[in-house]
Amino acid sequence: MIFSIFGHFYKTKKVDNHSSGDRFLVLIPAYKEDEIIIHTAEEALGHDFKGGEFDVVVIADKLKQSTVETIRNMGATVIEVFFDRSTKTKSINKALEEIQHDYDHIVILDADNVMEKNCLDILNGYLNKGFYAVQGHRTAKNRDSAFALLDSISEEINNHVFRKGHRALGFSSALIGSGMAFKFHFFKEIMKGNEEMGGEDKEAEFRIIGRRKKIAYADNAIIYDEKVSSAAVFAKQRTRWIAGQFYFFRDHFKPAFLHLLKGNFDYFEKFLQAFIPPRVLMLGVLPIMGLISLLIPSNIPWYSWFALLGIFLFANLISIPSRFYNRDFVSAALQLPKAIIAMMIGIFSVTTAHKTNFHTPKTKKSVEKK
């Protein structure tokens, strides 16, 4: 609730976007993304970076040879990787080993991401302002189905709470896996030994904040990202996130309290985020607990659960950008029961989700701007 309120007090920092002569690396890991990666590489190569020069490097993991050759002919560098068990982290670290050129900064994009005009210049400005890491504003590329819209709304709530709200109160922004930029050599340092599957961004957060570096948020650096269109994929993504949270709780329990004793509240607050379940799950659990307490009397009054549900709903509703409040919002809201059921079923596979390389096929090329 606190972060939801303070998200409205967030102010975009003014940064110098003028030419600095910096060299930027645009790194795009692509796993079985033949259908979309050529378009993504083309968009990245056509980006206008006034602040200096940039190279586009695509990491090809199980891409067709014809796709690899097409991307190379377009002018991008392609690094082919081969793993028995592929992960995004392995791909990135392997590429960093092979890249011979030196750069000032690096931005990580997913295979479906498209940068809006001035994106690199804005990210470059933040990194030249003293930040070592900055998360761009990732937003929906598509809202062509009720579930895609629901996923879009979820992303914007996260942007408001975990990025705007946190920065407004002096905490670091959360990273989100793509559309995130770093000082190049600093990124290579924090990626060493990072072998997370489905949680490389969260592990990076702990490593950055553990070094007492703040993660900035560039709300005006727009990166478009394809949203899911089915309940099954929606639930699988979030089940995997829950699985990752268990690992982060285990691995960072002791370090979190040590950092707290040293006054690193940013690290400890990041650790507490491991306790937060997905919103869709909360929407199902809170009313169920209220009904159970109503039928089976307990020390916690039934109305307490519904009061928590009311606060939870209010905090989320005030975090949704006004542009989403239209007739399509109702269609998305009607998908929530289906999402809740799929999420609860998915909980039973949470122990294996973190060990599985869950791949979401991407197909959307054009950006829907509404």
PDB file of N, CA and C in Angstrom, residues 286-287 290 301-314:
ATOM      1  N   LEU A 286      -6.972 -14.897  -0.252  1.00  0.00           N
ATOM      2  CA  LEU A 286      -7.585 -14.052   0.786  1.00  0.00           C
ATOM      3  C   LEU A 286      -9.082 -14.324   0.976  1.00  0.00           C
ATOM      4  N   PRO A 287      -9.894 -14.349  -0.081  1.00  0.00           N
ATOM      5  CA  PRO A 287     -11.315 -14.657   0.144  1.00  0.00           C
ATOM      6  C   PRO A 287     -11.554 -16.089   0.614  1.00  0.00           C
ATOM      7  N   GLY A 290     -10.975 -16.125   4.234  1.00  0.00           N
ATOM      8  CA  GLY A 290     -12.102 -15.469   4.898  1.00  0.00           C
ATOM      9  C   GLY A 290     -13.287 -16.405   5.045  1.00  0.00           C
ATOM     10  N   PRO A 301     -10.399 -13.211  13.022  1.00  0.00           N
ATOM     11  CA  PRO A 301     -11.791 -13.018  12.591  1.00  0.00           C
ATOM     12  C   PRO A 301     -11.917 -13.070  11.070  1.00  0.00           C
ATOM     13  N   TRP A 302     -13.044 -13.587  10.597  1.00  0.00           N
ATOM     14  CA  TRP A 302     -13.258 -13.731   9.154  1.00  0.00           C
ATOM     15  C   TRP A 302     -13.176 -12.404   8.428  1.00  0.00           C
ATOM     16  N   TYR A 303     -13.663 -11.342   9.090  1.00  0.00           N
ATOM     17  CA  TYR A 303     -13.679 -10.037   8.419  1.00  0.00           C
ATOM     18  C   TYR A 303     -12.280  -9.457   8.238  1.00  0.00           C
ATOM     19  N   SER A 304     -11.298  -9.963   9.003  1.00  0.00           N
ATOM     20  CA  SER A 304      -9.919  -9.483   8.844  1.00  0.00           C
ATOM     21  C   SER A 304      -9.383  -9.840   7.462  1.00  0.00           C
ATOM     22  N   TRP A 305      -9.742 -11.045   7.009  1.00  0.00           N
ATOM     23  CA  TRP A 305      -9.286 -11.482   5.687  1.00  0.00           C
ATOM     24  C   TRP A 305      -9.905 -10.629   4.581  1.00  0.00           C
ATOM     25  N   PHE A 306     -11.187 -10.303   4.745  1.00  0.00           N
ATOM     26  CA  PHE A 306     -11.851  -9.484   3.725  1.00  0.00           C
ATOM     27  C   PHE A 306     -11.389  -8.030   3.789  1.00  0.00           C
ATOM     28  N   ALA A 307     -10.994  -7.590   4.988  1.00  0.00           N
ATOM     29  CA  ALA A 307     -10.421  -6.242   5.108  1.00  0.00           C
ATOM     30  C   ALA A 307      -9.083  -6.182   4.377  1.00  0.00           C
ATOM     31  N   LEU A 308      -8.275  -7.238   4.544  1.00  0.00           N
ATOM     32  CA  LEU A 308      -6.998  -7.315   3.826  1.00  0.00           C
ATOM     33  C   LEU A 308      -7.226  -7.352   2.318  1.00  0.00           C
ATOM     34  N   LEU A 309      -8.257  -8.079   1.903  1.00  0.00           N
ATOM     35  CA  LEU A 309      -8.588  -8.150   0.479  1.00  0.00           C
ATOM     36  C   LEU A 309      -8.954  -6.766  -0.055  1.00  0.00           C
ATOM     37  N   GLY A 310      -9.731  -6.016   0.739  1.00  0.00           N
ATOM     38  CA  GLY A 310     -10.115  -4.667   0.335  1.00  0.00           C
ATOM     39  C   GLY A 310      -8.919  -3.746   0.189  1.00  0.00           C
ATOM     40  N   ILE A 311      -8.001  -3.810   1.158  1.00  0.00           N
ATOM     41  CA  ILE A 311      -6.782  -2.989   1.098  1.00  0.00           C
ATOM     42  C   ILE A 311      -5.931  -3.390  -0.099  1.00  0.00           C
ATOM     43  N   PHE A 312      -5.826  -4.700  -0.302  1.00  0.00           N
ATOM     44  CA  PHE A 312      -5.035  -5.231  -1.418  1.00  0.00           C
ATOM     45  C   PHE A 312      -5.596  -4.763  -2.764  1.00  0.00           C
ATOM     46  N   LEU A 313      -6.914  -4.841  -2.919  1.00  0.00           N
ATOM     47  CA  LEU A 313      -7.549  -4.406  -4.163  1.00  0.00           C
ATOM     48  C   LEU A 313      -7.356  -2.913  -4.388  1.00  0.00           C
ATOM     49  N   PHE A 314      -7.515  -2.126  -3.328  1.00  0.00           N
ATOM     50  CA  PHE A 314      -7.355  -0.673  -3.436  1.00  0.00           C
ATOM     51  C   PHE A 314      -5.935  -0.318  -3.856  1.00  0.00           C
TER      52      PHE A 314
END
